[in-house]
PDB file of C-alpha atoms and ligand atoms in Angstrom:
ATOM      1  CA  MET U   1       3.808  43.736   5.581  1.00 92.00           C
ATOM      2  CA  PHE U   2       1.447  41.105   4.809  1.00 95.00           C
ATOM      3  CA  VAL U   3       2.758  37.546   4.190  1.00 97.00           C
ATOM      4  CA  GLY U   4       5.991  37.816   5.075  1.00 97.00           C
ATOM      5  CA  HIS U   5       5.378  38.226   9.160  1.00 98.00           C
ATOM      6  CA  TYR U   6       4.457  34.587   8.596  1.00 98.00           C
ATOM      7  CA  GLY U   7       8.133  33.632   7.933  1.00 98.00           C
ATOM      8  CA  VAL U   8       8.497  34.578  11.439  1.00 98.00           C
ATOM      9  CA  SER U   9       5.671  31.650  12.675  1.00 98.00           C
ATOM     10  CA  PHE U  10       7.202  29.086  10.506  1.00 97.00           C
ATOM     11  CA  ALA U  11      10.617  29.755  11.687  1.00 97.00           C
ATOM     12  CA  ALA U  12       9.886  29.955  15.312  1.00 97.00           C
ATOM     13  CA  GLN U  13       7.816  27.132  15.195  1.00 96.00           C
ATOM     14  CA  ARG U  14      11.007  25.048  13.940  1.00 95.00           C
ATOM     15  CA  MET U  15      12.880  26.686  16.768  1.00 95.00           C
ATOM     16  CA  ASN U  16      10.127  25.145  19.257  1.00 95.00           C
ATOM     17  CA  ARG U  17       7.967  22.350  17.681  1.00 92.00           C
ATOM     18  CA  HIS U  18       5.797  22.433  21.108  1.00 94.00           C
ATOM     19  CA  ILE U  19       4.188  25.532  20.133  1.00 96.00           C
ATOM     20  CA  PRO U  20       0.892  25.377  18.068  1.00 96.00           C
ATOM     21  CA  LEU U  21       1.840  27.227  14.193  1.00 97.00           C
ATOM     22  CA  TRP U  22      -1.993  28.825  14.479  1.00 97.00           C
ATOM     23  CA  VAL U  23      -0.814  30.347  17.432  1.00 98.00           C
ATOM     24  CA  LEU U  24       2.345  32.086  16.073  1.00 98.00           C
ATOM     25  CA  PHE U  25       0.013  32.663  12.983  1.00 98.00           C
ATOM     26  CA  ILE U  26      -2.178  35.199  15.527  1.00 98.00           C
ATOM     27  CA  ALA U  27       1.549  35.989  17.492  1.00 98.00           C
ATOM     28  CA  VAL U  28       3.255  37.439  14.143  1.00 98.00           C
ATOM     29  CA  GLN U  29       0.009  39.435  13.414  1.00 98.00           C
ATOM     30  CA  LEU U  30      -1.332  40.235  16.360  1.00 98.00           C
ATOM     31  CA  LEU U  31      -0.720  44.031  16.274  1.00 98.00           C
ATOM     32  CA  ASP U  32      -2.882  43.965  12.909  1.00 98.00           C
ATOM     33  CA  VAL U  33      -5.598  41.679  14.326  1.00 98.00           C
ATOM     34  CA  LEU U  34      -6.024  44.209  17.102  1.00 98.00           C
ATOM     35  CA  TRP U  35      -5.861  47.418  14.438  1.00 98.00           C
ATOM     36  CA  ALA U  36      -8.715  45.791  12.432  1.00 97.00           C
ATOM     37  CA  PRO U  37     -11.514  45.905  15.194  1.00 97.00           C
ATOM     38  CA  PHE U  38      -9.814  49.319  16.006  1.00 98.00           C
ATOM     39  CA  ILE U  39     -10.479  50.483  13.061  1.00 97.00           C
ATOM     40  CA  LEU U  40     -13.849  49.407  12.716  1.00 97.00           C
ATOM     41  CA  LEU U  41     -14.836  50.878  16.282  1.00 97.00           C
ATOM     42  CA  GLY U  42     -13.041  54.342  15.335  1.00 97.00           C
ATOM     43  CA  ILE U  43     -10.210  54.009  17.989  1.00 98.00           C
ATOM     44  CA  GLU U  44      -7.696  54.000  15.324  1.00 97.00           C
ATOM     45  CA  LYS U  45      -7.540  55.838  11.644  1.00 97.00           C
ATOM     46  CA  VAL U  46      -6.783  55.202   8.077  1.00 96.00           C
ATOM     47  CA  ARG U  47      -7.802  56.608   5.150  1.00 95.00           C
ATOM     48  CA  ILE U  48      -7.454  55.066   1.500  1.00 95.00           C
ATOM     49  CA  VAL U  49      -4.709  57.740  -0.260  1.00 95.00           C
ATOM     50  CA  PRO U  50      -4.151  55.843  -3.801  1.00 92.00           C
ATOM     51  CA  GLY U  51      -0.457  56.758  -4.634  1.00 92.00           C
ATOM     52  CA  ILE U  52       0.562  57.498  -1.027  1.00 94.00           C
ATOM     53  CA  THR U  53       3.227  54.752  -1.507  1.00 94.00           C
ATOM     54  CA  ALA U  54       3.784  52.807  -4.693  1.00 93.00           C
ATOM     55  CA  SER U  55       2.599  49.967  -3.666  1.00 91.00           C
ATOM     56  CA  ASN U  56       0.045  50.078  -0.377  1.00 91.00           C
ATOM     57  CA  PRO U  57      -2.631  53.099  -0.702  1.00 94.00           C
ATOM     58  CA  LEU U  58      -3.347  53.399   3.055  1.00 94.00           C
ATOM     59  CA  ASP U  59      -2.777  56.205   4.959  1.00 96.00           C
ATOM     60  CA  LEU U  60      -2.284  55.420   8.540  1.00 96.00           C
ATOM     61  CA  TYR U  61      -2.535  58.604   9.875  1.00 97.00           C
ATOM     62  CA  TYR U  62      -3.359  57.508  13.682  1.00 97.00           C
ATOM     63  CA  MET U  63      -2.762  53.890  14.997  1.00 97.00           C
ATOM     64  CA  PRO U  64      -1.021  54.660  18.548  1.00 98.00           C
ATOM     65  CA  TYR U  65      -2.440  51.840  20.501  1.00 98.00           C
ATOM     66  CA  THR U  66      -1.546  48.812  18.032  1.00 98.00           C
ATOM     67  CA  HIS U  67       1.704  50.237  16.126  1.00 98.00           C
ATOM     68  CA  SER U  68       3.835  52.523  18.148  1.00 98.00           C
ATOM     69  CA  LEU U  69       6.952  51.220  19.428  1.00 98.00           C
ATOM     70  CA  ILE U  70       5.526  51.138  23.131  1.00 98.00           C
ATOM     71  CA  ALA U  71       2.434  49.414  22.197  1.00 98.00           C
ATOM     72  CA  ALA U  72       4.178  46.481  20.279  1.00 98.00           C
ATOM     73  CA  VAL U  73       6.417  46.140  23.536  1.00 98.00           C
ATOM     74  CA  VAL U  74       3.173  46.225  25.757  1.00 98.00           C
ATOM     75  CA  TRP U  75       1.186  43.568  23.165  1.00 98.00           C
ATOM     76  CA  SER U  76       4.748  41.553  23.146  1.00 98.00           C
ATOM     77  CA  SER U  77       4.642  41.094  26.863  1.00 98.00           C
ATOM     78  CA  ALA U  78       0.937  40.239  26.708  1.00 98.00           C
ATOM     79  CA  GLY U  79       1.687  37.443  24.476  1.00 98.00           C
ATOM     80  CA  TYR U  80       4.286  35.949  26.722  1.00 97.00           C
ATOM     81  CA  GLY U  81       1.843  36.583  29.427  1.00 97.00           C
ATOM     82  CA  LEU U  82      -0.840  34.415  27.906  1.00 97.00           C
ATOM     83  CA  TYR U  83       0.928  31.978  26.682  1.00 97.00           C
ATOM     84  CA  ARG U  84       2.565  31.340  30.194  1.00 96.00           C
ATOM     85  CA  LEU U  85      -0.898  31.347  31.742  1.00 95.00           C
ATOM     86  CA  TRP U  86      -2.406  28.971  28.891  1.00 95.00           C
ATOM     87  CA  ARG U  87       0.599  26.823  28.714  1.00 93.00           C
ATOM     88  CA  ARG U  88       1.794  26.516  32.365  1.00 89.00           C
ATOM     89  CA  ARG U  89       4.076  23.519  31.804  1.00 87.00           C
ATOM     90  CA  ALA U  90       5.780  24.811  28.775  1.00 84.00           C
ATOM     91  CA  ALA U  91       9.611  25.456  29.199  1.00 85.00           C
ATOM     92  CA  ALA U  92      10.266  29.283  29.771  1.00 82.00           C
ATOM     93  CA  GLY U  93      11.793  29.831  26.004  1.00 93.00           C
ATOM     94  CA  ALA U  94       8.285  29.369  24.797  1.00 96.00           C
ATOM     95  CA  PRO U  95       6.440  32.244  25.960  1.00 97.00           C
ATOM     96  CA  THR U  96       9.389  34.255  24.982  1.00 97.00           C
ATOM     97  CA  LEU U  97       9.448  32.934  21.524  1.00 97.00           C
ATOM     98  CA  VAL U  98       5.950  33.558  21.363  1.00 98.00           C
ATOM     99  CA  GLY U  99       6.562  37.580  22.834  1.00 98.00           C
ATOM    100  CA  LEU U 100       9.398  37.857  20.123  1.00 98.00           C
ATOM    101  CA  ALA U 101       7.094  36.935  17.497  1.00 98.00           C
ATOM    102  CA  VAL U 102       4.834  39.306  18.458  1.00 98.00           C
ATOM    103  CA  PHE U 103       7.427  41.936  18.454  1.00 98.00           C
ATOM    104  CA  SER U 104       8.783  40.979  15.092  1.00 98.00           C
ATOM    105  CA  HIS U 105       5.506  42.514  13.361  1.00 98.00           C
ATOM    106  CA  TRP U 106       7.011  45.879  14.595  1.00 98.00           C
ATOM    107  CA  ILE U 107      10.398  45.174  13.247  1.00 98.00           C
ATOM    108  CA  LEU U 108       9.197  44.100   9.747  1.00 98.00           C
ATOM    109  CA  ASP U 109       6.722  47.026   9.412  1.00 98.00           C
ATOM    110  CA  PHE U 110       9.194  49.203  10.045  1.00 98.00           C
ATOM    111  CA  VAL U 111      11.320  48.408   7.282  1.00 98.00           C
ATOM    112  CA  VAL U 112       8.536  48.607   4.576  1.00 97.00           C
ATOM    113  CA  HIS U 113       5.889  51.260   5.990  1.00 97.00           C
ATOM    114  CA  ARG U 114       6.443  55.173   4.976  1.00 96.00           C
ATOM    115  CA  PRO U 115       6.903  56.809   8.718  1.00 97.00           C
ATOM    116  CA  ASP U 116       3.732  56.212  10.178  1.00 97.00           C
ATOM    117  CA  LEU U 117       5.012  53.905  12.776  1.00 98.00           C
ATOM    118  CA  PRO U 118       4.681  56.301  16.021  1.00 98.00           C
ATOM    119  CA  LEU U 119       7.646  55.657  18.481  1.00 98.00           C
ATOM    120  CA  TYR U 120       5.191  56.354  21.114  1.00 97.00           C
ATOM    121  CA  ASP U 121       1.589  57.943  21.550  1.00 96.00           C
ATOM    122  CA  ASN U 122       1.163  59.485  17.652  1.00 96.00           C
ATOM    123  CA  THR U 123       4.438  61.083  17.068  1.00 95.00           C
ATOM    124  CA  ALA U 124       8.014  60.582  16.717  1.00 96.00           C
ATOM    125  CA  LYS U 125       6.847  58.585  13.281  1.00 97.00           C
ATOM    126  CA  VAL U 126       9.396  56.157  11.614  1.00 98.00           C
ATOM    127  CA  GLY U 127       9.407  53.541   8.694  1.00 97.00           C
ATOM    128  CA  LEU U 128      12.248  52.875   5.955  1.00 97.00           C
ATOM    129  CA  SER U 129       9.411  52.983   2.816  1.00 94.00           C
ATOM    130  CA  LEU U 130      10.322  50.082   1.351  1.00 96.00           C
ATOM    131  CA  TRP U 131       6.721  49.998  -0.178  1.00 94.00           C
ATOM    132  CA  ASP U 132       7.924  52.924  -2.265  1.00 96.00           C
ATOM    133  CA  ARG U 133      10.157  50.059  -4.214  1.00 96.00           C
ATOM    134  CA  PRO U 134       7.257  47.701  -4.983  1.00 94.00           C
ATOM    135  CA  ALA U 135       9.593  44.771  -6.462  1.00 95.00           C
ATOM    136  CA  LEU U 136      11.958  44.754  -3.612  1.00 96.00           C
ATOM    137  CA  ALA U 137       8.989  44.968  -1.257  1.00 96.00           C
ATOM    138  CA  PHE U 138       6.887  41.857  -2.638  1.00 96.00           C
ATOM    139  CA  GLY U 139      10.410  39.902  -3.150  1.00 97.00           C
ATOM    140  CA  LEU U 140      11.391  40.476   0.839  1.00 97.00           C
ATOM    141  CA  GLU U 141       7.745  39.274   1.562  1.00 97.00           C
ATOM    142  CA  ALA U 142       8.084  35.972  -0.828  1.00 97.00           C
ATOM    143  CA  ALA U 143      11.640  35.448   0.574  1.00 98.00           C
ATOM    144  CA  LEU U 144      10.691  35.674   4.142  1.00 98.00           C
ATOM    145  CA  LEU U 145       7.540  33.568   3.653  1.00 98.00           C
ATOM    146  CA  PHE U 146       9.116  30.633   1.486  1.00 97.00           C
ATOM    147  CA  VAL U 147      12.501  30.698   3.882  1.00 98.00           C
ATOM    148  CA  GLY U 148      10.670  30.676   7.090  1.00 97.00           C
ATOM    149  CA  MET U 149       8.217  27.603   5.418  1.00 97.00           C
ATOM    150  CA  SER U 150      11.175  25.286   4.126  1.00 96.00           C
ATOM    151  CA  MET U 151      12.781  25.708   7.745  1.00 96.00           C
ATOM    152  CA  PHE U 152       9.194  24.750   8.963  1.00 96.00           C
ATOM    153  CA  LEU U 153       8.784  21.584   6.791  1.00 95.00           C
ATOM    154  CA  ARG U 154      12.374  20.503   6.745  1.00 92.00           C
ATOM    155  CA  GLY U 155      12.894  17.338   8.714  1.00 79.00           C
ATOM    156  CA  ARG U 156       9.221  17.085   8.961  1.00 86.00           C
ATOM    157  CA  ALA U 157       7.745  13.495   7.996  1.00 84.00           C
ATOM    158  CA  GLY U 158       4.606  13.388   5.349  1.00 83.00           C
ATOM    159  CA  PRO U 159       3.454  15.126   2.855  1.00 86.00           C
ATOM    160  CA  LYS U 160       4.292  19.022   2.091  1.00 90.00           C
ATOM    161  CA  THR U 161       2.106  19.939  -0.827  1.00 93.00           C
ATOM    162  CA  GLY U 162      -0.434  21.073   0.950  1.00 94.00           C
ATOM    163  CA  MET U 163       1.222  23.398   2.975  1.00 95.00           C
ATOM    164  CA  THR U 164       3.585  24.517  -0.328  1.00 96.00           C
ATOM    165  CA  ILE U 165       0.028  25.261  -1.802  1.00 97.00           C
ATOM    166  CA  PHE U 166      -0.993  27.327   0.810  1.00 97.00           C
ATOM    167  CA  GLY U 167       2.043  29.330   0.469  1.00 97.00           C
ATOM    168  CA  ILE U 168       1.846  29.906  -3.022  1.00 97.00           C
ATOM    169  CA  VAL U 169      -2.044  31.074  -2.318  1.00 97.00           C
ATOM    170  CA  MET U 170      -0.817  33.605   0.432  1.00 96.00           C
ATOM    171  CA  LEU U 171       1.404  34.922  -2.221  1.00 96.00           C
ATOM    172  CA  ALA U 172      -0.972  35.437  -4.901  1.00 96.00           C
ATOM    173  CA  ILE U 173      -3.031  36.948  -2.150  1.00 94.00           C
ATOM    174  CA  GLN U 174      -0.044  39.364  -1.109  1.00 94.00           C
ATOM    175  CA  ALA U 175       0.008  40.114  -5.306  1.00 94.00           C
ATOM    176  CA  VAL U 176      -3.679  41.298  -5.350  1.00 93.00           C
ATOM    177  CA  VAL U 177      -3.313  43.621  -2.223  1.00 90.00           C
ATOM    178  CA  PHE U 178       0.181  44.922  -3.836  1.00 89.00           C
ATOM    179  CA  PHE U 179      -0.649  45.129  -7.549  1.00 90.00           C
ATOM    180  CA  GLY U 180      -4.819  45.418  -7.552  1.00 91.00           C
ATOM    181  CA  PRO U 181      -7.109  47.949  -7.001  1.00 92.00           C
ATOM    182  CA  PRO U 182      -7.073  49.669  -3.642  1.00 93.00           C
ATOM    183  CA  PRO U 183      -9.701  48.869  -0.757  1.00 93.00           C
ATOM    184  CA  ALA U 184     -13.113  50.267  -1.157  1.00 93.00           C
ATOM    185  CA  SER U 185     -12.758  51.998   2.211  1.00 94.00           C
ATOM    186  CA  ASP U 186     -11.027  51.781   5.621  1.00 94.00           C
ATOM    187  CA  THR U 187     -13.688  49.557   6.881  1.00 95.00           C
ATOM    188  CA  ALA U 188     -13.417  47.146   3.880  1.00 95.00           C
ATOM    189  CA  ALA U 189      -9.395  47.137   4.415  1.00 94.00           C
ATOM    190  CA  ALA U 190      -9.848  46.157   8.089  1.00 96.00           C
ATOM    191  CA  THR U 191     -12.624  43.517   7.190  1.00 96.00           C
ATOM    192  CA  THR U 192     -10.556  42.018   4.690  1.00 95.00           C
ATOM    193  CA  ALA U 193      -7.738  42.023   6.565  1.00 95.00           C
ATOM    194  CA  LEU U 194      -9.272  40.525   9.669  1.00 96.00           C
ATOM    195  CA  LEU U 195     -10.836  37.814   7.569  1.00 96.00           C
ATOM    196  CA  ALA U 196      -7.514  36.876   5.685  1.00 96.00           C
ATOM    197  CA  TYR U 197      -5.777  36.435   9.259  1.00 97.00           C
ATOM    198  CA  GLY U 198      -8.770  33.945  10.532  1.00 97.00           C
ATOM    199  CA  LEU U 199      -8.088  32.151   7.565  1.00 97.00           C
ATOM    200  CA  PHE U 200      -4.665  31.671   7.557  1.00 97.00           C
ATOM    201  CA  ALA U 201      -4.798  31.093  11.478  1.00 98.00           C
ATOM    202  CA  GLY U 202      -7.578  28.370  10.470  1.00 98.00           C
ATOM    203  CA  PHE U 203      -5.960  27.048   8.054  1.00 97.00           C
ATOM    204  CA  VAL U 204      -2.500  26.071   9.697  1.00 96.00           C
ATOM    205  CA  ALA U 205      -4.648  24.604  12.786  1.00 97.00           C
ATOM    206  CA  GLN U 206      -6.444  22.158  10.907  1.00 95.00           C
ATOM    207  CA  TRP U 207      -3.076  21.449   9.154  1.00 94.00           C
ATOM    208  CA  GLU U 208      -1.272  20.480  12.354  1.00 92.00           C
ATOM    209  CA  ILE U 209      -4.498  18.387  13.525  1.00 92.00           C
ATOM    210  CA  ARG U 210      -4.359  16.569  10.051  1.00 90.00           C
ATOM    211  CA  HIS U 211      -0.526  15.929  10.456  1.00 88.00           C
ATOM    212  CA  SER U 212      -0.431  15.527  14.136  1.00 82.00           C
ATOM    213  CA  HIS U 213      -0.360  11.479  13.908  1.00 71.00           C
ATOM    214  CA  VAL U 214       3.156  12.143  11.411  1.00 60.00           C
ATOM    215  CA  HIS U 215       4.716  14.423  14.135  1.00 52.00           C
ATOM    216  CA  ARG U 216       4.231  11.939  17.047  1.00 50.00           C
ATOM    217  CA  ALA U 217       5.440   9.124  14.914  1.00 42.00           C
TER     218      ALA U 217
HETATM  219 ZN1  LIG B 301       0.726  46.057  10.884  1.00 60.83          ZN
END
């Protein structure tokens, strides 16, 4: 899953307005944000196999450190701990929400991935393979993204057009990933993914700065 993960960020920010949205953007993608450099360093492995699923050509055959269930629990705990350290005065609910946001990545990946998500190490792999039903998988990404975003924008003062356009751009990028040509190589896939996660988090960070006066009002 790609842009659908951000629906969780938007919804979580609606539940606790004190958590920066950009932090939740990193949190919901943390497993992939780590996956990309792990691929570039050869710690985890992927190969491009067009047709391996109907919409995603990645054969994710070795990713025990980022996408096993055990690893997801560990990284979620790390997200909880880091947020607690960073925002010492935050109420206990905030770091818990950040930890759950990290864990939501594995749950949503479980729905769309082929059985390539190990429960532990590189074994006992699971996945419901929604990627083999491209229209459904794409619809799920769009629904999650826009339901979450509308929750986030509801009750907020100030202009909403910029964020809505950002959502449409994200969905367009998702469409290219789904229905466009496969990535040129494993490293190209990892690099573009990391670039996208950075740009998306950067966009919402500057959006929050520009809208902070509205929030305070
Ligand atoms: Zn993932």
